[in-house]
Amino acid sequence: MTVEQKKKDREFLHKLHAKHYGKKRTKTQKPKVPENPLEKPETGETCSKEPSRSELMLQAKAKDIKNFRVINKGELVEILKEGTSRERINEIVSGAVTRWKSGWGKSKLKKEIQA
């Protein structure tokens, strides 16, 4: 190899290295994540989406509602409404508990095998 060839190879490698390991492009940089997850990144406004099931379960736990883990999202929304009476809450919870218990255990399998 001549000196000129080595110089060209070195320049080529330098350009290739700069292309892949040089300054980061602005397109690949991630946008800044807002501190509040319900906040839109562009405007800073809060989103008007409905709360998730986990958020509803935390609210139910704060209200001392028993068995909040087996209640589905629609029932949680109904329970956490302002005008819901304690009797209606107990009704919903007991229905959810019986629904949950019916899916567990071996007695269901035994009945199907005997039939």
mmCIF file of C-alpha atoms in Angstrom:
data_model
loop_
_atom_site.group_PDB
_atom_site.id
_atom_site.type_symbol
_atom_site.label_atom_id
_atom_site.label_comp_id
_atom_site.label_asym_id
_atom_site.label_seq_id
_atom_site.Cartn_x
_atom_site.Cartn_y
_atom_site.Cartn_z
ATOM 1 C CA MET A 1 0.000 0.000 0.000
ATOM 2 C CA THR A 2 1.140 3.421 -0.795
ATOM 3 C CA VAL A 3 0.979 6.400 1.466
ATOM 4 C CA GLU A 4 -1.837 7.914 -0.618
ATOM 5 C CA GLN A 5 -3.902 4.743 -0.384
ATOM 6 C CA LYS A 6 -3.488 4.618 3.421
ATOM 7 C CA LYS A 7 -4.543 8.258 3.658
ATOM 8 C CA LYS A 8 -7.684 7.603 1.566
ATOM 9 C CA ASP A 9 -8.542 4.546 3.688
ATOM 10 C CA ARG A 10 -8.117 6.543 6.890
ATOM 11 C CA GLU A 11 -10.354 9.363 5.569
ATOM 12 C CA PHE A 12 -12.982 6.824 4.500
ATOM 13 C CA LEU A 13 -12.943 5.157 7.931
ATOM 14 C CA HIS A 14 -13.141 8.545 9.641
ATOM 15 C CA LYS A 15 -16.225 9.507 7.579
ATOM 16 C CA LEU A 16 -17.833 6.141 8.227
ATOM 17 C CA HIS A 17 -17.188 6.405 11.965
ATOM 18 C CA ALA A 18 -18.534 9.952 12.076
ATOM 19 C CA LYS A 19 -21.646 8.815 10.221
ATOM 20 C CA HIS A 20 -22.490 6.085 12.716
ATOM 21 C CA TYR A 21 -20.969 7.303 15.967
ATOM 22 C CA GLY A 22 -20.865 11.060 15.512
ATOM 23 C CA LYS A 23 -23.429 13.580 16.708
ATOM 24 C CA LYS A 24 -26.888 12.182 17.348
ATOM 25 C CA ARG A 25 -29.523 13.244 14.910
ATOM 26 C CA THR A 26 -32.449 15.266 16.197
ATOM 27 C CA LYS A 27 -34.930 12.850 14.570
ATOM 28 C CA THR A 28 -33.791 9.917 16.689
ATOM 29 C CA GLN A 29 -33.954 11.784 19.990
ATOM 30 C CA LYS A 30 -36.936 10.906 22.143
ATOM 31 C CA PRO A 31 -39.415 13.662 23.004
ATOM 32 C CA LYS A 32 -39.443 14.950 26.541
ATOM 33 C CA VAL A 33 -41.792 12.914 28.712
ATOM 34 C CA PRO A 34 -44.158 15.071 30.796
ATOM 35 C CA GLU A 35 -44.092 14.644 34.562
ATOM 36 C CA ASN A 36 -47.837 14.055 34.709
ATOM 37 C CA PRO A 37 -48.683 10.990 32.542
ATOM 38 C CA LEU A 38 -52.140 12.380 31.738
ATOM 39 C CA GLU A 39 -50.643 15.590 30.387
ATOM 40 C CA LYS A 40 -50.277 16.155 26.650
ATOM 41 C CA PRO A 41 -46.633 16.828 25.757
ATOM 42 C CA GLU A 42 -47.349 19.632 23.247
ATOM 43 C CA THR A 43 -49.779 21.856 25.130
ATOM 44 C CA GLY A 44 -49.462 20.833 28.759
ATOM 45 C CA GLU A 45 -53.222 20.215 29.035
ATOM 46 C CA THR A 46 -54.524 17.169 30.835
ATOM 47 C CA CYS A 47 -56.159 14.442 28.760
ATOM 48 C CA SER A 48 -59.877 13.885 29.200
ATOM 49 C CA LYS A 49 -59.667 10.103 28.955
ATOM 50 C CA GLU A 50 -61.350 7.899 31.516
ATOM 51 C CA PRO A 51 -59.240 6.453 34.343
ATOM 52 C CA SER A 52 -57.753 2.983 34.047
ATOM 53 C CA ARG A 53 -58.908 0.002 36.069
ATOM 54 C CA SER A 54 -55.880 0.198 38.341
ATOM 55 C CA GLU A 55 -56.632 3.844 39.162
ATOM 56 C CA LEU A 56 -60.248 2.933 39.897
ATOM 57 C CA MET A 57 -59.106 0.078 42.148
ATOM 58 C CA LEU A 58 -56.895 2.475 44.116
ATOM 59 C CA GLN A 59 -59.854 4.815 44.605
ATOM 60 C CA ALA A 60 -62.018 1.893 45.756
ATOM 61 C CA LYS A 61 -59.310 0.847 48.194
ATOM 62 C CA ALA A 62 -59.202 4.387 49.573
ATOM 63 C CA LYS A 63 -62.988 4.218 50.113
ATOM 64 C CA ASP A 64 -62.567 0.937 52.072
ATOM 65 C CA ILE A 65 -64.506 -1.184 49.588
ATOM 66 C CA LYS A 66 -63.847 -4.878 50.173
ATOM 67 C CA ASN A 67 -62.915 -7.292 47.352
ATOM 68 C CA PHE A 68 -62.163 -4.455 44.925
ATOM 69 C CA ARG A 69 -59.777 -6.718 42.981
ATOM 70 C CA VAL A 70 -62.562 -8.974 41.652
ATOM 71 C CA ILE A 71 -64.813 -6.137 40.499
ATOM 72 C CA ASN A 72 -64.679 -5.305 36.796
ATOM 73 C CA LYS A 73 -64.125 -1.793 35.430
ATOM 74 C CA GLY A 74 -67.786 -1.007 34.705
ATOM 75 C CA GLU A 75 -68.797 -1.995 38.217
ATOM 76 C CA LEU A 76 -65.939 0.056 39.694
ATOM 77 C CA VAL A 77 -67.135 3.128 37.809
ATOM 78 C CA GLU A 78 -70.672 2.605 39.124
ATOM 79 C CA ILE A 79 -69.456 2.073 42.688
ATOM 80 C CA LEU A 80 -67.316 5.210 42.674
ATOM 81 C CA LYS A 81 -70.092 7.516 41.450
ATOM 82 C CA GLU A 82 -71.137 10.117 44.001
ATOM 83 C CA GLY A 83 -74.798 9.109 44.341
ATOM 84 C CA THR A 84 -74.324 5.348 44.774
ATOM 85 C CA SER A 85 -75.833 4.059 48.022
ATOM 86 C CA ARG A 86 -74.041 1.681 50.354
ATOM 87 C CA GLU A 87 -76.678 -1.005 49.720
ATOM 88 C CA ARG A 88 -76.071 -0.862 45.957
ATOM 89 C CA ILE A 89 -72.283 -1.054 46.535
ATOM 90 C CA ASN A 90 -72.725 -4.165 48.695
ATOM 91 C CA GLU A 91 -74.990 -5.671 46.020
ATOM 92 C CA ILE A 92 -72.400 -5.138 43.287
ATOM 93 C CA VAL A 93 -69.553 -6.474 45.433
ATOM 94 C CA SER A 94 -71.453 -9.607 46.435
ATOM 95 C CA GLY A 95 -72.350 -10.277 42.792
ATOM 96 C CA ALA A 96 -68.711 -9.903 41.766
ATOM 97 C CA VAL A 97 -67.557 -12.220 44.553
ATOM 98 C CA THR A 98 -70.030 -14.958 43.581
ATOM 99 C CA ARG A 99 -69.008 -14.595 39.927
ATOM 100 C CA TRP A 100 -65.349 -14.879 40.938
ATOM 101 C CA LYS A 101 -65.928 -17.901 43.183
ATOM 102 C CA SER A 102 -67.884 -19.750 40.508
ATOM 103 C CA GLY A 103 -64.807 -19.879 38.307
ATOM 104 C CA TRP A 104 -62.560 -21.487 40.927
ATOM 105 C CA GLY A 105 -62.361 -24.923 42.513
ATOM 106 C CA LYS A 106 -62.540 -28.552 41.493
ATOM 107 C CA SER A 107 -66.235 -29.100 42.217
ATOM 108 C CA LYS A 108 -67.118 -27.771 38.786
ATOM 109 C CA LEU A 109 -64.876 -30.359 37.118
ATOM 110 C CA LYS A 110 -66.237 -33.194 39.272
ATOM 111 C CA LYS A 111 -69.824 -32.381 38.282
ATOM 112 C CA GLU A 112 -68.917 -32.387 34.557
ATOM 113 C CA ILE A 113 -67.056 -35.713 34.848
ATOM 114 C CA GLN A 114 -69.952 -37.434 36.696
ATOM 115 C CA ALA A 115 -72.563 -36.231 34.209
#
